PDB file of N, CA and C in Angstrom:
ATOM      1  N   MET A   1      21.169  35.750  36.945  1.00 57.00           N
ATOM      2  CA  MET A   1      22.513  35.468  36.529  1.00 57.00           C
ATOM      3  C   MET A   1      22.777  36.197  35.212  1.00 57.00           C
ATOM      4  N   LEU A   2      23.766  36.965  35.182  1.00 70.00           N
ATOM      5  CA  LEU A   2      24.142  37.706  33.986  1.00 70.00           C
ATOM      6  C   LEU A   2      25.083  36.868  33.133  1.00 70.00           C
ATOM      7  N   LEU A   3      24.952  37.081  31.831  1.00 74.00           N
ATOM      8  CA  LEU A   3      25.830  36.365  30.922  1.00 74.00           C
ATOM      9  C   LEU A   3      27.085  37.181  30.674  1.00 74.00           C
ATOM     10  N   ASN A   4      28.190  36.503  30.629  1.00 86.00           N
ATOM     11  CA  ASN A   4      29.392  37.244  30.259  1.00 86.00           C
ATOM     12  C   ASN A   4      29.396  37.444  28.736  1.00 86.00           C
ATOM     13  N   LYS A   5      30.389  38.130  28.258  1.00 86.00           N
ATOM     14  CA  LYS A   5      30.427  38.534  26.849  1.00 86.00           C
ATOM     15  C   LYS A   5      30.447  37.314  25.917  1.00 86.00           C
ATOM     16  N   LYS A   6      31.195  36.286  26.241  1.00 87.00           N
ATOM     17  CA  LYS A   6      31.306  35.103  25.401  1.00 87.00           C
ATOM     18  C   LYS A   6      29.982  34.356  25.343  1.00 87.00           C
ATOM     19  N   GLN A   7      29.298  34.209  26.453  1.00 87.00           N
ATOM     20  CA  GLN A   7      28.006  33.529  26.479  1.00 87.00           C
ATOM     21  C   GLN A   7      26.950  34.339  25.711  1.00 87.00           C
ATOM     22  N   PHE A   8      26.988  35.647  25.832  1.00 88.00           N
ATOM     23  CA  PHE A   8      26.042  36.522  25.155  1.00 88.00           C
ATOM     24  C   PHE A   8      26.192  36.386  23.626  1.00 88.00           C
ATOM     25  N   VAL A   9      27.432  36.313  23.160  1.00 90.00           N
ATOM     26  CA  VAL A   9      27.675  36.151  21.729  1.00 90.00           C
ATOM     27  C   VAL A   9      27.138  34.798  21.254  1.00 90.00           C
ATOM     28  N   TRP A  10      27.328  33.756  22.033  1.00 91.00           N
ATOM     29  CA  TRP A  10      26.803  32.442  21.664  1.00 91.00           C
ATOM     30  C   TRP A  10      25.272  32.447  21.612  1.00 91.00           C
ATOM     31  N   VAL A  11      24.648  33.078  22.574  1.00 91.00           N
ATOM     32  CA  VAL A  11      23.175  33.147  22.599  1.00 91.00           C
ATOM     33  C   VAL A  11      22.666  33.906  21.380  1.00 91.00           C
ATOM     34  N   LEU A  12      23.286  35.031  21.054  1.00 93.00           N
ATOM     35  CA  LEU A  12      22.887  35.795  19.868  1.00 93.00           C
ATOM     36  C   LEU A  12      23.105  34.995  18.586  1.00 93.00           C
ATOM     37  N   THR A  13      24.185  34.271  18.525  1.00 94.00           N
ATOM     38  CA  THR A  13      24.472  33.452  17.340  1.00 94.00           C
ATOM     39  C   THR A  13      23.410  32.366  17.169  1.00 94.00           C
ATOM     40  N   ILE A  14      23.069  31.697  18.236  1.00 95.00           N
ATOM     41  CA  ILE A  14      22.060  30.631  18.168  1.00 95.00           C
ATOM     42  C   ILE A  14      20.692  31.203  17.776  1.00 95.00           C
ATOM     43  N   ILE A  15      20.332  32.333  18.368  1.00 95.00           N
ATOM     44  CA  ILE A  15      19.047  32.969  18.042  1.00 95.00           C
ATOM     45  C   ILE A  15      19.028  33.404  16.570  1.00 95.00           C
ATOM     46  N   SER A  16      20.120  33.990  16.105  1.00 95.00           N
ATOM     47  CA  SER A  16      20.155  34.426  14.704  1.00 95.00           C
ATOM     48  C   SER A  16      20.111  33.230  13.750  1.00 95.00           C
ATOM     49  N   VAL A  17      20.779  32.141  14.120  1.00 95.00           N
ATOM     50  CA  VAL A  17      20.738  30.942  13.279  1.00 95.00           C
ATOM     51  C   VAL A  17      19.316  30.379  13.238  1.00 95.00           C
ATOM     52  N   ILE A  18      18.639  30.380  14.367  1.00 95.00           N
ATOM     53  CA  ILE A  18      17.252  29.894  14.406  1.00 95.00           C
ATOM     54  C   ILE A  18      16.351  30.791  13.544  1.00 95.00           C
ATOM     55  N   ILE A  19      16.524  32.094  13.637  1.00 94.00           N
ATOM     56  CA  ILE A  19      15.713  33.016  12.841  1.00 94.00           C
ATOM     57  C   ILE A  19      15.983  32.810  11.345  1.00 94.00           C
ATOM     58  N   ILE A  20      17.242  32.682  10.992  1.00 91.00           N
ATOM     59  CA  ILE A  20      17.585  32.448   9.582  1.00 91.00           C
ATOM     60  C   ILE A  20      17.008  31.114   9.111  1.00 91.00           C
ATOM     61  N   PHE A  21      17.057  30.094   9.959  1.00 90.00           N
ATOM     62  CA  PHE A  21      16.502  28.788   9.605  1.00 90.00           C
ATOM     63  C   PHE A  21      14.991  28.859   9.402  1.00 90.00           C
ATOM     64  N   VAL A  22      14.296  29.594  10.246  1.00 88.00           N
ATOM     65  CA  VAL A  22      12.837  29.743  10.107  1.00 88.00           C
ATOM     66  C   VAL A  22      12.494  30.480   8.810  1.00 88.00           C
ATOM     67  N   ILE A  23      13.224  31.540   8.520  1.00 86.00           N
ATOM     68  CA  ILE A  23      12.988  32.276   7.266  1.00 86.00           C
ATOM     69  C   ILE A  23      13.273  31.373   6.069  1.00 86.00           C
ATOM     70  N   TRP A  24      14.328  30.588   6.156  1.00 83.00           N
ATOM     71  CA  TRP A  24      14.675  29.670   5.085  1.00 83.00           C
ATOM     72  C   TRP A  24      13.575  28.615   4.895  1.00 83.00           C
ATOM     73  N   LEU A  25      13.003  28.133   6.010  1.00 82.00           N
ATOM     74  CA  LEU A  25      11.905  27.168   5.916  1.00 82.00           C
ATOM     75  C   LEU A  25      10.685  27.782   5.234  1.00 82.00           C
ATOM     76  N   PHE A  26      10.377  29.037   5.543  1.00 80.00           N
ATOM     77  CA  PHE A  26       9.255  29.694   4.867  1.00 80.00           C
ATOM     78  C   PHE A  26       9.531  29.831   3.379  1.00 80.00           C
ATOM     79  N   TYR A  27      10.765  30.075   3.033  1.00 79.00           N
ATOM     80  CA  TYR A  27      11.135  30.149   1.620  1.00 79.00           C
ATOM     81  C   TYR A  27      11.000  28.776   0.966  1.00 79.00           C
ATOM     82  N   LEU A  28      11.441  27.740   1.676  1.00 76.00           N
ATOM     83  CA  LEU A  28      11.363  26.389   1.126  1.00 76.00           C
ATOM     84  C   LEU A  28       9.938  25.877   1.061  1.00 76.00           C
ATOM     85  N   LYS A  29       9.059  26.431   1.877  1.00 72.00           N
ATOM     86  CA  LYS A  29       7.670  25.998   1.850  1.00 72.00           C
ATOM     87  C   LYS A  29       7.090  26.174   0.450  1.00 72.00           C
ATOM     88  N   ASP A  30       7.440  27.271  -0.211  1.00 70.00           N
ATOM     89  CA  ASP A  30       6.968  27.495  -1.572  1.00 70.00           C
ATOM     90  C   ASP A  30       7.534  26.451  -2.526  1.00 70.00           C
ATOM     91  N   ILE A  31       8.771  26.067  -2.282  1.00 68.00           N
ATOM     92  CA  ILE A  31       9.392  25.080  -3.167  1.00 68.00           C
ATOM     93  C   ILE A  31       8.868  23.676  -2.862  1.00 68.00           C
ATOM     94  N   VAL A  32       8.698  23.362  -1.580  1.00 66.00           N
ATOM     95  CA  VAL A  32       8.281  22.021  -1.185  1.00 66.00           C
ATOM     96  C   VAL A  32       6.828  21.759  -1.564  1.00 66.00           C
ATOM     97  N   PHE A  33       5.945  22.744  -1.343  1.00 66.00           N
ATOM     98  CA  PHE A  33       4.530  22.532  -1.623  1.00 66.00           C
ATOM     99  C   PHE A  33       4.153  22.904  -3.046  1.00 66.00           C
ATOM    100  N   ALA A  34       5.079  23.415  -3.821  1.00 63.00           N
ATOM    101  CA  ALA A  34       4.780  23.782  -5.206  1.00 63.00           C
ATOM    102  C   ALA A  34       4.403  22.583  -6.062  1.00 63.00           C
ATOM    103  N   PRO A  35       4.997  21.400  -5.878  1.00 60.00           N
ATOM    104  CA  PRO A  35       4.600  20.291  -6.740  1.00 60.00           C
ATOM    105  C   PRO A  35       3.115  19.948  -6.664  1.00 60.00           C
ATOM    106  N   ARG A  36       2.509  20.109  -5.494  1.00 61.00           N
ATOM    107  CA  ARG A  36       1.068  19.855  -5.398  1.00 61.00           C
ATOM    108  C   ARG A  36       0.304  20.843  -6.255  1.00 61.00           C
ATOM    109  N   GLU A  37       0.673  22.113  -6.148  1.00 58.00           N
ATOM    110  CA  GLU A  37       0.007  23.120  -6.955  1.00 58.00           C
ATOM    111  C   GLU A  37       0.292  22.883  -8.428  1.00 58.00           C
ATOM    112  N   THR A  38       1.520  22.502  -8.720  1.00 60.00           N
ATOM    113  CA  THR A  38       1.890  22.251 -10.107  1.00 60.00           C
ATOM    114  C   THR A  38       1.120  21.063 -10.660  1.00 60.00           C
ATOM    115  N   SER A  39       0.949  20.025  -9.851  1.00 62.00           N
ATOM    116  CA  SER A  39       0.215  18.863 -10.342  1.00 62.00           C
ATOM    117  C   SER A  39      -1.237  19.218 -10.614  1.00 62.00           C
ATOM    118  N   SER A  40      -1.841  20.049  -9.778  1.00 66.00           N
ATOM    119  CA  SER A  40      -3.218  20.450 -10.062  1.00 66.00           C
ATOM    120  C   SER A  40      -3.267  21.330 -11.303  1.00 66.00           C
ATOM    121  N   ASN A  41      -2.251  22.194 -11.470  1.00 65.00           N
ATOM    122  CA  ASN A  41      -2.191  23.002 -12.684  1.00 65.00           C
ATOM    123  C   ASN A  41      -1.998  22.117 -13.903  1.00 65.00           C
ATOM    124  N   LEU A  42      -1.180  21.069 -13.755  1.00 66.00           N
ATOM    125  CA  LEU A  42      -0.981  20.154 -14.876  1.00 66.00           C
ATOM    126  C   LEU A  42      -2.256  19.396 -15.192  1.00 66.00           C
ATOM    127  N   ASN A  43      -3.035  19.054 -14.160  1.00 71.00           N
ATOM    128  CA  ASN A  43      -4.308  18.390 -14.413  1.00 71.00           C
ATOM    129  C   ASN A  43      -5.246  19.306 -15.181  1.00 71.00           C
ATOM    130  N   ILE A  44      -5.272  20.584 -14.801  1.00 71.00           N
ATOM    131  CA  ILE A  44      -6.110  21.552 -15.500  1.00 71.00           C
ATOM    132  C   ILE A  44      -5.620  21.708 -16.932  1.00 71.00           C
ATOM    133  N   MET A  45      -4.310  21.856 -17.085  1.00 72.00           N
ATOM    134  CA  MET A  45      -3.752  22.003 -18.423  1.00 72.00           C
ATOM    135  C   MET A  45      -3.996  20.742 -19.243  1.00 72.00           C
ATOM    136  N   GLY A  46      -3.923  19.578 -18.601  1.00 75.00           N
ATOM    137  CA  GLY A  46      -4.188  18.325 -19.301  1.00 75.00           C
ATOM    138  C   GLY A  46      -5.623  18.234 -19.781  1.00 75.00           C
ATOM    139  N   SER A  47      -6.562  18.668 -18.938  1.00 81.00           N
ATOM    140  CA  SER A  47      -7.958  18.631 -19.360  1.00 81.00           C
ATOM    141  C   SER A  47      -8.213  19.631 -20.486  1.00 81.00           C
ATOM    142  N   GLU A  48      -7.573  20.801 -20.417  1.00 83.00           N
ATOM    143  CA  GLU A  48      -7.715  21.765 -21.502  1.00 83.00           C
ATOM    144  C   GLU A  48      -7.110  21.218 -22.791  1.00 83.00           C
ATOM    145  N   PHE A  49      -5.979  20.529 -22.670  1.00 83.00           N
ATOM    146  CA  PHE A  49      -5.347  19.935 -23.842  1.00 83.00           C
ATOM    147  C   PHE A  49      -6.243  18.842 -24.430  1.00 83.00           C
ATOM    148  N   LYS A  50      -6.885  18.075 -23.548  1.00 86.00           N
ATOM    149  CA  LYS A  50      -7.778  17.017 -24.029  1.00 86.00           C
ATOM    150  C   LYS A  50      -8.964  17.622 -24.777  1.00 86.00           C
ATOM    151  N   LYS A  51      -9.523  18.711 -24.253  1.00 88.00           N
ATOM    152  CA  LYS A  51     -10.616  19.394 -24.951  1.00 88.00           C
ATOM    153  C   LYS A  51     -10.148  19.892 -26.310  1.00 88.00           C
ATOM    154  N   TRP A  52      -8.966  20.511 -26.336  1.00 87.00           N
ATOM    155  CA  TRP A  52      -8.422  21.014 -27.601  1.00 87.00           C
ATOM    156  C   TRP A  52      -8.196  19.877 -28.579  1.00 87.00           C
ATOM    157  N   LEU A  53      -7.695  18.753 -28.085  1.00 87.00           N
ATOM    158  CA  LEU A  53      -7.442  17.606 -28.942  1.00 87.00           C
ATOM    159  C   LEU A  53      -8.743  17.054 -29.510  1.00 87.00           C
ATOM    160  N   ASP A  54      -9.789  16.987 -28.678  1.00 89.00           N
ATOM    161  CA  ASP A  54     -11.089  16.526 -29.160  1.00 89.00           C
ATOM    162  C   ASP A  54     -11.642  17.459 -30.233  1.00 89.00           C
ATOM    163  N   GLU A  55     -11.509  18.768 -30.003  1.00 90.00           N
ATOM    164  CA  GLU A  55     -11.973  19.724 -31.004  1.00 90.00           C
ATOM    165  C   GLU A  55     -11.174  19.588 -32.301  1.00 90.00           C
ATOM    166  N   THR A  56      -9.882  19.357 -32.161  1.00 89.00           N
ATOM    167  CA  THR A  56      -9.039  19.182 -33.345  1.00 89.00           C
ATOM    168  C   THR A  56      -9.451  17.937 -34.113  1.00 89.00           C
ATOM    169  N   LYS A  57      -9.750  16.855 -33.388  1.00 89.00           N
ATOM    170  CA  LYS A  57     -10.187  15.633 -34.061  1.00 89.00           C
ATOM    171  C   LYS A  57     -11.513  15.858 -34.789  1.00 89.00           C
ATOM    172  N   LYS A  58     -12.434  16.600 -34.154  1.00 90.00           N
ATOM    173  CA  LYS A  58     -13.705  16.904 -34.809  1.00 90.00           C
ATOM    174  C   LYS A  58     -13.471  17.733 -36.067  1.00 90.00           C
ATOM    175  N   THR A  59     -12.600  18.730 -35.959  1.00 88.00           N
ATOM    176  CA  THR A  59     -12.286  19.558 -37.124  1.00 88.00           C
ATOM    177  C   THR A  59     -11.647  18.723 -38.219  1.00 88.00           C
ATOM    178  N   GLN A  60     -10.764  17.824 -37.839  1.00 87.00           N
ATOM    179  CA  GLN A  60     -10.118  16.962 -38.825  1.00 87.00           C
ATOM    180  C   GLN A  60     -11.149  16.083 -39.527  1.00 87.00           C
ATOM    181  N   LYS A  61     -12.094  15.538 -38.771  1.00 86.00           N
ATOM    182  CA  LYS A  61     -13.128  14.708 -39.385  1.00 86.00           C
ATOM    183  C   LYS A  61     -13.991  15.530 -40.340  1.00 86.00           C
ATOM    184  N   GLN A  62     -14.295  16.778 -39.944  1.00 87.00           N
ATOM    185  CA  GLN A  62     -15.080  17.643 -40.829  1.00 87.00           C
ATOM    186  C   GLN A  62     -14.316  17.943 -42.109  1.00 87.00           C
ATOM    187  N   LEU A  63     -13.025  18.242 -41.970  1.00 84.00           N
ATOM    188  CA  LEU A  63     -12.213  18.520 -43.156  1.00 84.00           C
ATOM    189  C   LEU A  63     -12.094  17.296 -44.060  1.00 84.00           C
ATOM    190  N   GLU A  64     -11.951  16.130 -43.455  1.00 82.00           N
ATOM    191  CA  GLU A  64     -11.880  14.912 -44.258  1.00 82.00           C
ATOM    192  C   GLU A  64     -13.184  14.668 -45.000  1.00 82.00           C
ATOM    193  N   SER A  65     -14.310  14.916 -44.341  1.00 82.00           N
ATOM    194  CA  SER A  65     -15.593  14.714 -45.023  1.00 82.00           C
ATOM    195  C   SER A  65     -15.765  15.721 -46.160  1.00 82.00           C
ATOM    196  N   GLU A  66     -15.320  16.962 -45.948  1.00 79.00           N
ATOM    197  CA  GLU A  66     -15.397  17.944 -47.027  1.00 79.00           C
ATOM    198  C   GLU A  66     -14.470  17.573 -48.183  1.00 79.00           C
ATOM    199  N   LEU A  67     -13.296  17.039 -47.856  1.00 77.00           N
ATOM    200  CA  LEU A  67     -12.370  16.609 -48.899  1.00 77.00           C
ATOM    201  C   LEU A  67     -12.952  15.449 -49.696  1.00 77.00           C
ATOM    202  N   LYS A  68     -13.611  14.540 -48.995  1.00 75.00           N
ATOM    203  CA  LYS A  68     -14.235  13.414 -49.693  1.00 75.00           C
ATOM    204  C   LYS A  68     -15.339  13.902 -50.623  1.00 75.00           C
ATOM    205  N   LYS A  69     -16.029  14.963 -50.225  1.00 73.00           N
ATOM    206  CA  LYS A  69     -17.084  15.509 -51.076  1.00 73.00           C
ATOM    207  C   LYS A  69     -16.509  16.158 -52.324  1.00 73.00           C
ATOM    208  N   THR A  70     -15.373  16.850 -52.186  1.00 71.00           N
ATOM    209  CA  THR A  70     -14.821  17.586 -53.319  1.00 71.00           C
ATOM    210  C   THR A  70     -14.046  16.712 -54.292  1.00 71.00           C
ATOM    211  N   LEU A  71     -13.472  15.630 -53.802  1.00 68.00           N
ATOM    212  CA  LEU A  71     -12.681  14.753 -54.683  1.00 68.00           C
ATOM    213  C   LEU A  71     -13.472  13.509 -55.040  1.00 68.00           C
ATOM    214  N   ASP A  72     -13.240  13.028 -56.233  1.00 59.00           N
ATOM    215  CA  ASP A  72     -13.842  11.754 -56.630  1.00 59.00           C
ATOM    216  C   ASP A  72     -12.971  10.643 -56.082  1.00 59.00           C
ATOM    217  N   LEU A  73     -13.495   9.905 -55.114  1.00 59.00           N
ATOM    218  CA  LEU A  73     -12.694   8.855 -54.486  1.00 59.00           C
ATOM    219  C   LEU A  73     -12.460   7.681 -55.425  1.00 59.00           C
ATOM    220  N   SER A  74     -13.320   7.545 -56.412  1.00 56.00           N
ATOM    221  CA  SER A  74     -13.095   6.450 -57.360  1.00 56.00           C
ATOM    222  C   SER A  74     -11.834   6.699 -58.182  1.00 56.00           C
ATOM    223  N   LEU A  75     -11.534   7.962 -58.488  1.00 58.00           N
ATOM    224  CA  LEU A  75     -10.317   8.267 -59.234  1.00 58.00           C
ATOM    225  C   LEU A  75      -9.074   8.075 -58.382  1.00 58.00           C
ATOM    226  N   ILE A  76      -9.196   8.375 -57.091  1.00 56.00           N
ATOM    227  CA  ILE A  76      -8.041   8.216 -56.200  1.00 56.00           C
ATOM    228  C   ILE A  76      -7.686   6.740 -56.071  1.00 56.00           C
ATOM    229  N   SER A  77      -8.692   5.901 -56.060  1.00 58.00           N
ATOM    230  CA  SER A  77      -8.412   4.476 -55.874  1.00 58.00           C
ATOM    231  C   SER A  77      -7.860   3.820 -57.128  1.00 58.00           C
ATOM    232  N   SER A  78      -7.976   4.488 -58.290  1.00 57.00           N
ATOM    233  CA  SER A  78      -7.425   3.876 -59.500  1.00 57.00           C
ATOM    234  C   SER A  78      -5.900   3.900 -59.431  1.00 57.00           C
ATOM    235  N   PRO A  79      -5.254   2.839 -59.888  1.00 55.00           N
ATOM    236  CA  PRO A  79      -3.800   2.732 -59.711  1.00 55.00           C
ATOM    237  C   PRO A  79      -3.003   3.677 -60.612  1.00 55.00           C
ATOM    238  N   THR A  80      -3.597   4.157 -61.693  1.00 59.00           N
ATOM    239  CA  THR A  80      -2.809   4.971 -62.615  1.00 59.00           C
ATOM    240  C   THR A  80      -2.748   6.433 -62.217  1.00 59.00           C
ATOM    241  N   SER A  81      -3.666   6.895 -61.407  1.00 60.00           N
ATOM    242  CA  SER A  81      -3.663   8.313 -61.057  1.00 60.00           C
ATOM    243  C   SER A  81      -3.373   8.489 -59.576  1.00 60.00           C
ATOM    244  N   THR A  82      -2.811   9.599 -59.266  1.00 69.00           N
ATOM    245  CA  THR A  82      -2.525   9.913 -57.875  1.00 69.00           C
ATOM    246  C   THR A  82      -3.389  11.071 -57.439  1.00 69.00           C
ATOM    247  N   ALA A  83      -3.417  11.310 -56.168  1.00 68.00           N
ATOM    248  CA  ALA A  83      -4.235  12.386 -55.627  1.00 68.00           C
ATOM    249  C   ALA A  83      -3.753  13.738 -56.131  1.00 68.00           C
ATOM    250  N   ILE A  84      -2.451  13.865 -56.343  1.00 73.00           N
ATOM    251  CA  ILE A  84      -1.910  15.137 -56.822  1.00 73.00           C
ATOM    252  C   ILE A  84      -2.393  15.420 -58.243  1.00 73.00           C
ATOM    253  N   ASP A  85      -2.393  14.382 -59.085  1.00 76.00           N
ATOM    254  CA  ASP A  85      -2.895  14.555 -60.448  1.00 76.00           C
ATOM    255  C   ASP A  85      -4.364  14.948 -60.453  1.00 76.00           C
ATOM    256  N   ILE A  86      -5.121  14.326 -59.577  1.00 74.00           N
ATOM    257  CA  ILE A  86      -6.550  14.632 -59.489  1.00 74.00           C
ATOM    258  C   ILE A  86      -6.745  16.077 -59.055  1.00 74.00           C
ATOM    259  N   LEU A  87      -5.972  16.503 -58.056  1.00 78.00           N
ATOM    260  CA  LEU A  87      -6.084  17.887 -57.596  1.00 78.00           C
ATOM    261  C   LEU A  87      -5.712  18.864 -58.705  1.00 78.00           C
ATOM    262  N   LYS A  88      -4.668  18.534 -59.469  1.00 81.00           N
ATOM    263  CA  LYS A  88      -4.277  19.400 -60.588  1.00 81.00           C
ATOM    264  C   LYS A  88      -5.408  19.499 -61.602  1.00 81.00           C
ATOM    265  N   GLU A  89      -6.031  18.364 -61.912  1.00 81.00           N
ATOM    266  CA  GLU A  89      -7.132  18.364 -62.865  1.00 81.00           C
ATOM    267  C   GLU A  89      -8.309  19.199 -62.348  1.00 81.00           C
ATOM    268  N   LYS A  90      -8.616  19.043 -61.086  1.00 82.00           N
ATOM    269  CA  LYS A  90      -9.724  19.808 -60.494  1.00 82.00           C
ATOM    270  C   LYS A  90      -9.429  21.306 -60.537  1.00 82.00           C
ATOM    271  N   ILE A  91      -8.184  21.679 -60.224  1.00 83.00           N
ATOM    272  CA  ILE A  91      -7.807  23.099 -60.238  1.00 83.00           C
ATOM    273  C   ILE A  91      -7.900  23.652 -61.657  1.00 83.00           C
ATOM    274  N   ILE A  92      -7.433  22.875 -62.617  1.00 85.00           N
ATOM    275  CA  ILE A  92      -7.507  23.320 -64.019  1.00 85.00           C
ATOM    276  C   ILE A  92      -8.963  23.470 -64.449  1.00 85.00           C
ATOM    277  N   GLU A  93      -9.805  22.512 -64.089  1.00 83.00           N
ATOM    278  CA  GLU A  93     -11.227  22.588 -64.431  1.00 83.00           C
ATOM    279  C   GLU A  93     -11.883  23.807 -63.800  1.00 83.00           C
ATOM    280  N   GLU A  94     -11.575  24.054 -62.518  1.00 81.00           N
ATOM    281  CA  GLU A  94     -12.169  25.202 -61.834  1.00 81.00           C
ATOM    282  C   GLU A  94     -11.672  26.511 -62.411  1.00 81.00           C
ATOM    283  N   SER A  95     -10.386  26.577 -62.776  1.00 80.00           N
ATOM    284  CA  SER A  95      -9.861  27.817 -63.364  1.00 80.00           C
ATOM    285  C   SER A  95     -10.491  28.072 -64.726  1.00 80.00           C
ATOM    286  N   LYS A  96     -10.733  27.000 -65.499  1.00 80.00           N
ATOM    287  CA  LYS A  96     -11.406  27.162 -66.795  1.00 80.00           C
ATOM    288  C   LYS A  96     -12.842  27.623 -66.610  1.00 80.00           C
ATOM    289  N   SER A  97     -13.512  27.082 -65.586  1.00 77.00           N
ATOM    290  CA  SER A  97     -14.897  27.484 -65.348  1.00 77.00           C
ATOM    291  C   SER A  97     -14.969  28.920 -64.835  1.00 77.00           C
ATOM    292  N   ILE A  98     -13.959  29.356 -64.106  1.00 76.00           N
ATOM    293  CA  ILE A  98     -13.919  30.741 -63.627  1.00 76.00           C
ATOM    294  C   ILE A  98     -13.655  31.685 -64.795  1.00 76.00           C
ATOM    295  N   GLU A  99     -12.781  31.286 -65.718  1.00 71.00           N
ATOM    296  CA  GLU A  99     -12.485  32.123 -66.886  1.00 71.00           C
ATOM    297  C   GLU A  99     -13.710  32.280 -67.776  1.00 71.00           C
ATOM    298  N   ASN A 100     -14.542  31.260 -67.860  1.00 65.00           N
ATOM    299  CA  ASN A 100     -15.741  31.319 -68.705  1.00 65.00           C
ATOM    300  C   ASN A 100     -16.797  32.058 -67.963  1.00 65.00           C
TER     301      ASN A 100
END
């Protein structure tokens, strides 16, 4: 049975719509399945961030211990002096010792 012109146009239209729909689905596959990939990437990025944060905390603790070594904590705890005054005094003392 041969198709007349009107039926042939309908068949071509349906086939082209199906082809366009399939191509569109392949395009959407990247969008639909991307969240899974993104979540795994976020997990990796989260673990890297956690490592960086741990290293930063270790560095902060090291810096705090070095600061405690360089400053007299008894002077900081006295109510009349502030940490800024102590730092100024230390800088002045060190500059005088460098000049000598």
